[in-house]
Coordinates of C-alpha atoms in Angstrom, one line a residue:
M1 CA -35.9 2.4 4.7
A2 CA -34.5 0.7 7.5
T3 CA -33.8 2.6 11.1
Y4 CA -30.8 1.6 12.8
R5 CA -31.1 0.3 16.0
A6 CA -28.0 2.4 18.3
A7 CA -25.8 2.2 21.8
I8 CA -23.3 3.8 23.2
L9 CA -20.8 2.8 25.2
G10 CA -19.3 5.5 27.3
V11 CA -21.1 8.4 28.3
G12 CA -18.9 11.1 28.7
P13 CA -18.1 14.5 27.0
R14 CA -18.2 12.8 23.0
G15 CA -20.3 10.3 25.1
L16 CA -23.5 12.7 24.9
K17 CA -22.7 14.5 21.6
H18 CA -22.7 11.3 19.5
G19 CA -26.0 11.1 21.7
R20 CA -27.0 14.1 20.5
A21 CA -26.2 13.7 17.1
Y22 CA -27.7 10.0 16.9
R23 CA -31.2 11.7 18.8
Q24 CA -31.5 14.7 15.6
H25 CA -30.9 11.9 12.6
P26 CA -34.5 10.2 11.5
R27 CA -33.3 6.8 10.6
I28 CA -31.6 5.7 14.8
D29 CA -33.4 5.2 17.0
L30 CA -31.0 6.0 20.4
V31 CA -32.2 2.1 22.3
A32 CA -29.5 2.2 25.2
L33 CA -26.2 3.8 27.1
C34 CA -23.7 2.0 29.4
D35 CA -21.0 3.3 31.4
V36 CA -19.8 2.2 34.8
D37 CA -20.4 5.7 36.2
A38 CA -23.5 5.5 37.3
A39 CA -24.1 9.2 38.3
R40 CA -22.4 10.0 34.9
L41 CA -25.1 7.5 33.4
A42 CA -27.9 9.1 34.7
H43 CA -27.2 12.7 34.0
A44 CA -26.9 11.0 30.3
S45 CA -30.0 8.9 30.4
Q46 CA -31.8 12.3 31.5
E47 CA -30.3 14.8 29.0
L48 CA -30.5 12.0 25.9
G49 CA -33.9 10.6 26.6
V50 CA -32.8 7.5 26.7
E51 CA -34.1 5.3 29.6
R52 CA -32.6 1.8 29.0
T53 CA -29.2 2.2 30.7
Y54 CA -27.0 -0.4 31.8
G55 CA -23.7 -0.8 33.8
D56 CA -22.3 -3.2 31.5
Y57 CA -21.9 -3.2 28.2
R58 CA -22.2 -7.1 27.2
E59 CA -25.9 -7.1 29.3
M60 CA -26.2 -4.4 27.1
L61 CA -25.2 -6.1 24.2
D62 CA -27.0 -9.5 24.8
R63 CA -30.3 -7.0 25.6
E64 CA -30.5 -4.5 23.2
D65 CA -29.1 -6.2 19.8
P66 CA -27.8 -2.3 18.6
D67 CA -27.0 -2.3 14.8
I68 CA -25.2 0.0 15.4
V69 CA -22.1 0.9 18.7
S70 CA -20.4 3.8 19.7
I71 CA -17.4 3.8 21.6
P72 CA -15.9 8.0 23.0
T73 CA -14.2 6.5 25.7
R74 CA -10.9 7.6 26.3
T75 CA -7.9 6.9 23.9
D76 CA -6.9 4.0 25.4
L77 CA -9.4 2.2 26.8
H78 CA -10.7 2.3 22.2
A79 CA -9.1 -1.1 21.2
P80 CA -10.3 -3.1 24.8
L81 CA -13.6 -1.8 24.3
T82 CA -14.1 -2.4 20.8
M83 CA -12.4 -5.7 20.5
A84 CA -14.9 -6.8 23.4
V85 CA -17.2 -5.7 21.3
L86 CA -16.9 -7.4 19.1
A87 CA -16.1 -10.7 20.7
H88 CA -19.4 -10.4 22.9
R89 CA -21.5 -9.8 19.9
P90 CA -20.9 -8.0 17.1
P91 CA -23.3 -5.1 15.8
R92 CA -23.6 -3.8 12.4
A93 CA -21.7 -1.1 12.7
I94 CA -19.1 -0.1 15.3
D95 CA -18.1 4.0 15.7
V96 CA -15.0 4.2 18.1
E97 CA -13.6 7.8 18.6
K98 CA -10.1 8.9 17.3
P99 CA -7.4 8.0 17.4
M100 CA -8.7 4.8 17.0
A101 CA -5.7 3.2 19.2
T102 CA -2.7 4.0 21.0
S103 CA -0.5 1.3 19.4
L104 CA -0.4 0.5 15.5
D105 CA -0.8 -3.4 16.5
D106 CA -3.9 -2.9 18.2
A107 CA -5.4 -0.9 15.5
D108 CA -4.1 -3.6 13.4
R109 CA -6.4 -6.2 15.5
M110 CA -9.3 -3.6 15.0
V111 CA -9.5 -3.8 11.7
A112 CA -8.7 -7.9 11.0
E113 CA -11.0 -8.7 13.6
A114 CA -14.3 -6.4 12.4
A115 CA -13.3 -7.7 8.9
R116 CA -13.4 -11.8 10.0
T117 CA -17.1 -10.8 11.9
G118 CA -18.4 -8.1 9.2
T119 CA -18.4 -5.7 11.0
L120 CA -18.7 -1.9 9.9
L121 CA -15.5 -0.9 11.5
A122 CA -15.8 3.4 11.7
V123 CA -13.5 5.9 12.9
H124 CA -15.1 9.1 14.1
H125 CA -12.6 12.0 11.9
Q126 CA -16.1 13.0 11.7
F127 CA -15.2 16.5 10.7
R128 CA -13.9 14.7 6.8
C129 CA -17.8 14.4 6.5
T130 CA -18.7 17.7 7.3
P131 CA -19.6 20.3 4.2
P132 CA -16.8 22.8 4.5
F133 CA -14.4 19.0 3.5
R134 CA -16.9 18.1 1.4
V135 CA -17.6 21.0 -0.5
A136 CA -13.7 21.5 -0.8
A137 CA -13.7 18.5 -2.5
R138 CA -15.8 18.7 -4.8
M139 CA -14.0 21.9 -5.7
I140 CA -10.8 20.7 -6.3
E141 CA -12.0 17.3 -8.2
A142 CA -13.4 19.9 -11.1
G143 CA -10.7 21.8 -10.9
E144 CA -11.3 25.1 -9.7
I145 CA -7.9 25.0 -7.5
G146 CA -6.1 23.2 -10.5
P147 CA -3.8 20.3 -9.7
I148 CA -3.1 19.9 -5.7
T149 CA 0.9 20.7 -5.4
T150 CA 0.8 21.1 -1.1
I151 CA -1.6 21.1 1.9
K152 CA -0.5 23.1 5.2
L153 CA -1.8 22.2 8.4
R154 CA -1.2 23.1 12.4
G155 CA -3.0 21.9 15.0
K156 CA -5.0 24.1 18.4
G157 CA -1.5 24.8 19.8
Y158 CA -1.9 21.7 22.2
Y159 CA 1.7 20.5 23.7
G160 CA 2.6 18.9 19.9
G161 CA 3.0 15.6 21.0
Y162 CA -0.8 15.2 22.2
D163 CA -2.0 18.2 19.7
L164 CA -0.6 15.1 16.8
M165 CA -2.2 12.5 18.7
N166 CA -5.7 14.1 19.3
I167 CA -6.0 17.2 16.1
G168 CA -3.2 15.9 14.1
T169 CA -5.9 13.3 13.5
H170 CA -8.2 14.7 12.0
R171 CA -6.0 16.9 10.0
L172 CA -4.3 14.4 8.5
N173 CA -7.2 12.4 7.9
G174 CA -8.5 15.7 5.4
T175 CA -5.3 15.1 3.8
R176 CA -6.1 11.8 3.1
A177 CA -9.4 13.0 1.5
F178 CA -7.9 15.1 -1.0
L179 CA -4.4 13.5 -1.7
G180 CA -4.5 9.9 -1.5
R181 CA -1.9 7.6 -0.2
A182 CA 0.8 8.8 2.0
R183 CA 4.4 7.3 1.2
S184 CA 6.1 8.7 3.1
V185 CA 7.8 10.6 6.4
S186 CA 10.8 13.3 8.0
A187 CA 9.8 15.1 11.3
I188 CA 11.5 16.9 14.0
C189 CA 10.3 17.4 17.6
T190 CA 12.1 19.5 20.0
T191 CA 11.3 20.2 23.5
A192 CA 12.5 23.7 25.4
G193 CA 13.5 24.6 22.4
E194 CA 16.4 22.0 21.6
L195 CA 15.7 18.3 19.6
T196 CA 13.6 16.0 22.3
G197 CA 15.5 13.3 23.5
P198 CA 14.3 9.7 24.8
G199 CA 13.9 10.8 28.1
G200 CA 11.3 13.6 26.6
V201 CA 9.4 10.3 25.8
I202 CA 6.1 10.4 28.5
A203 CA 3.3 9.3 28.9
G204 CA 0.2 12.0 27.5
P205 CA -2.8 13.0 29.9
Y206 CA -6.1 11.2 29.1
G207 CA -5.6 8.2 27.9
F208 CA -3.5 9.1 24.5
G209 CA -0.5 7.1 25.3
W210 CA 2.6 7.7 25.0
I211 CA 4.0 11.3 23.4
A212 CA 7.3 13.0 22.6
G213 CA 7.7 16.8 21.8
E214 CA 6.8 20.0 22.6
N215 CA 6.7 21.3 19.2
I216 CA 6.5 18.7 15.8
S217 CA 6.7 19.3 12.7
A218 CA 6.3 16.9 10.2
V219 CA 7.1 16.7 5.8
Y220 CA 4.6 13.1 4.2
D221 CA 4.9 12.8 0.8
F222 CA 2.5 11.1 -1.3
E223 CA 2.2 8.3 -4.3
G224 CA 0.3 10.9 -6.4
G225 CA 3.0 13.4 -6.3
G226 CA 1.5 15.9 -3.1
T227 CA 3.2 17.2 0.2
V228 CA 2.0 17.9 3.5
F229 CA 3.6 19.9 5.6
A230 CA 2.2 19.8 9.2
E231 CA 2.9 21.9 12.6
F232 CA 1.8 20.6 15.9
H233 CA 3.7 23.3 18.0
R234 CA 2.4 24.2 21.7
R235 CA 1.5 28.3 21.8
S236 CA 1.0 30.1 24.3
E237 CA -2.8 29.1 24.7
S238 CA -4.4 27.1 22.5
N239 CA -7.4 27.4 20.8
R240 CA -9.2 26.1 17.5
G241 CA -8.6 29.4 16.3
W242 CA -5.0 28.2 15.1
G243 CA -6.2 24.8 13.6
H244 CA -6.5 25.1 9.6
I245 CA -5.8 23.4 6.5
K246 CA -4.7 25.2 3.8
I247 CA -4.8 23.7 0.3
Y248 CA -2.6 25.1 -2.4
G249 CA -2.7 23.8 -6.1
E250 CA -1.4 25.6 -9.6
D251 CA -4.5 27.7 -10.1
G252 CA -5.9 28.6 -6.1
A253 CA -5.7 27.7 -2.7
I254 CA -8.6 26.4 0.1
C255 CA -8.4 27.3 3.7
L256 CA -10.3 25.0 6.1
Y257 CA -10.7 26.9 9.4
N258 CA -11.6 25.1 12.9
Q259 CA -13.8 23.1 10.2
M260 CA -15.9 26.1 10.0
N261 CA -14.7 28.9 7.8
M262 CA -14.2 28.3 4.1
Q263 CA -11.3 31.3 2.4
V264 CA -10.5 30.8 -1.7
R265 CA -8.7 32.7 -3.5
R266 CA -8.9 31.8 -7.0
G267 CA -5.9 32.3 -9.6
R268 CA -2.4 32.0 -9.7
D269 CA -0.8 34.0 -6.9
W270 CA 2.8 35.3 -9.0
R271 CA 2.3 38.8 -7.1
V272 CA -0.3 37.9 -3.4
E273 CA -1.9 41.3 -3.4
D274 CA -3.3 40.1 -6.9
V275 CA -5.6 37.1 -5.3
N276 CA -6.8 37.7 -1.9
W277 CA -8.7 35.8 0.3
E278 CA -12.4 35.2 -0.3
L279 CA -14.9 34.4 2.4
L280 CA -17.3 31.2 0.7
E281 CA -20.2 30.8 2.2
L282 CA -22.5 28.1 2.6
T283 CA -25.3 27.3 0.7
P284 CA -28.2 25.6 2.4
A285 CA -28.3 22.5 0.5
D286 CA -24.7 22.6 1.1
R287 CA -25.3 22.9 4.9
I288 CA -28.4 21.9 6.2
L289 CA -29.4 18.0 7.0
H290 CA -32.5 17.0 8.8
G291 CA -33.2 20.3 9.8
V292 CA -29.9 21.0 11.5
D293 CA -27.6 23.3 10.2
Y294 CA -23.8 22.9 9.9
L295 CA -23.3 27.2 11.0
D296 CA -25.5 26.2 14.1
E297 CA -23.8 22.8 14.8
P298 CA -20.3 23.1 13.2
G299 CA -18.8 19.6 15.1
G300 CA -19.9 16.9 12.5
D301 CA -21.7 14.2 14.5
L302 CA -24.3 14.8 12.4
W303 CA -22.8 14.2 9.4
M304 CA -21.4 11.0 10.7
A305 CA -23.5 9.4 11.7
D306 CA -25.2 9.9 8.4
E307 CA -22.8 8.9 6.4
T308 CA -22.5 5.5 8.4
V309 CA -26.3 5.3 8.1
H310 CA -25.9 5.3 4.3
A311 CA -22.9 3.2 4.9
L312 CA -24.9 0.1 6.1
D313 CA -27.4 1.0 3.6
Q314 CA -25.5 1.1 0.5
D315 CA -23.4 -2.3 2.0
R316 CA -20.0 -0.7 1.8
P317 CA -16.9 1.0 4.0
H318 CA -17.2 4.2 5.9
E319 CA -15.5 7.4 4.5
N320 CA -14.0 7.1 7.8
S321 CA -13.3 3.4 8.2
G322 CA -10.9 1.1 9.8
E323 CA -8.4 1.0 7.2
E324 CA -8.4 4.7 6.7
G325 CA -7.7 4.8 10.9
L326 CA -5.4 2.4 10.5
A327 CA -3.1 4.5 7.7
V328 CA -3.9 8.0 9.8
M329 CA -2.4 5.7 13.1
E330 CA 1.0 5.0 10.9
M331 CA 1.7 8.8 9.8
L332 CA 1.0 9.5 13.6
L333 CA 3.8 7.3 14.7
G334 CA 6.0 7.8 11.6
A335 CA 6.4 10.9 12.6
W336 CA 7.8 9.8 15.7
E337 CA 10.3 6.8 14.6
S338 CA 11.4 9.4 11.8
H339 CA 13.0 12.1 14.2
F340 CA 14.0 9.8 17.3
T341 CA 16.1 7.3 13.9
E342 CA 17.2 10.8 12.0
R343 CA 15.6 9.3 8.5
R344 CA 12.6 9.1 6.6
V345 CA 10.3 7.0 7.6
R346 CA 8.0 5.1 4.5
F347 CA 4.7 4.2 4.6
P348 CA 3.5 0.8 5.7
M349 CA 5.7 1.6 8.8
G350 CA 6.4 -2.4 10.5
R351 CA 5.5 -3.2 13.7
G352 CA 7.0 -3.8 17.3
A353 CA 7.8 -2.1 19.7
H354 CA 6.0 1.0 19.3
P355 CA 8.7 3.8 18.4
L356 CA 8.7 6.0 21.2
L357 CA 9.0 2.9 23.9
Q358 CA 11.7 1.7 20.9
A359 CA 13.9 5.1 21.5
R360 CA 14.1 5.0 25.2
T361 CA 14.5 0.7 25.3
Q362 CA 17.7 2.0 22.8
A363 CA 18.6 4.9 25.1
G364 CA 18.5 2.4 28.0
L365 CA 15.5 3.8 30.1
G366 CA 12.0 2.0 30.9
E367 CA 8.8 2.8 30.0
P368 CA 7.3 6.1 30.8
D369 CA 5.8 7.1 34.5
P370 CA 2.5 6.6 33.2
A371 CA 0.4 8.1 36.1
P372 CA -0.2 11.1 34.0
L373 CA -2.5 9.1 31.2
E374 CA -5.0 9.2 34.3
L375 CA -5.1 13.6 34.3
R376 CA -6.9 15.6 32.3
Y377 CA -4.8 18.3 30.0
P378 CA -5.6 21.6 31.7
E379 CA -4.2 19.4 35.1
W380 CA -1.6 17.4 32.6
L381 CA -0.2 20.6 30.7
P382 CA 1.5 22.4 34.3
Q383 CA 3.2 19.7 35.2
E384 CA 4.7 18.6 31.5
L385 CA 5.6 22.7 31.4
D386 CA 7.7 22.1 35.3
R387 CA 9.5 19.4 34.4
I388 CA 10.5 21.1 31.0
G389 CA 11.0 24.0 32.5
A390 CA 9.0 25.9 30.3
D391 CA 7.0 29.1 31.8
H392 CA 3.1 29.1 32.3

């Protein structure tokens, strides 16, 4: 069986996690690291045991000729770095962190260029590859909860617009695994208890692009008839414990908590007290991969790497392909377009200006101050709460 050479472009916190997963996979050889920050690069080199390091991605590509290039950088660099790698020396596969871009136009270009160069483009929605998701999909396919009627999901309690782009991308990608293609979205955004206006379109933290809404509620309609109710509301404190996907069928329900725990209700719940939630234990066969127990490392990066290997082996699209990532981008931006146009938005969406910038333009406003894009979320949030007059 082939061993694939991997290189990482950007070795911040997410880059280290990609690197650890590659080091654990028996068929991936992590050969090189690249970053513009020399101190960060030295730290990653020592932790991951990778000697060959570069400050220039072009030199790394030319010297190492990797099969897989991982791009786990801040969000506003995803598109330009992906396009730059494809233009210079296309690898066999690119694994770019989620969300794949900050605009639909950029996402379109990434998908088109990957197709032109024959590169497998994967978006790092790793949770869709994890044991809980796959066990849930198997149970649903087997009819254990009957036909799906609705899915309810929520983020981690971050500021709504940031939660949508950061965690919502995982949650919405997961709904596509169970329901297929979304047909439309209707959404409402509120800030400080009022409907969010164009002045509430702001720069999100750490390169996440333009966002809006302290709280976002959205309803997605799917082609097969299912409905998704999505909630990205700021809570008094954020915590992964808030996050879940609840899948309701006619004959039961499945809840995926924190990408970790699975709860199941078996039976029709005409009377709630008759059908209680029960913890579903993952079997060793489901949760152990290459000697790594998912219960010990629930992030899912190794499982994402394994899917990349199998997609390359079989010359097929990745489960989290660029096309899937693009569809999720439409679900994210479609929620904002729905709120500001006060109508249901159908997919695929039209192209043009970012819907949030378009809302500001129509209100006679220019682009928001981009300075907050440089801040991490813990530094960004207090400033935003001061702006809207919220307690913190």
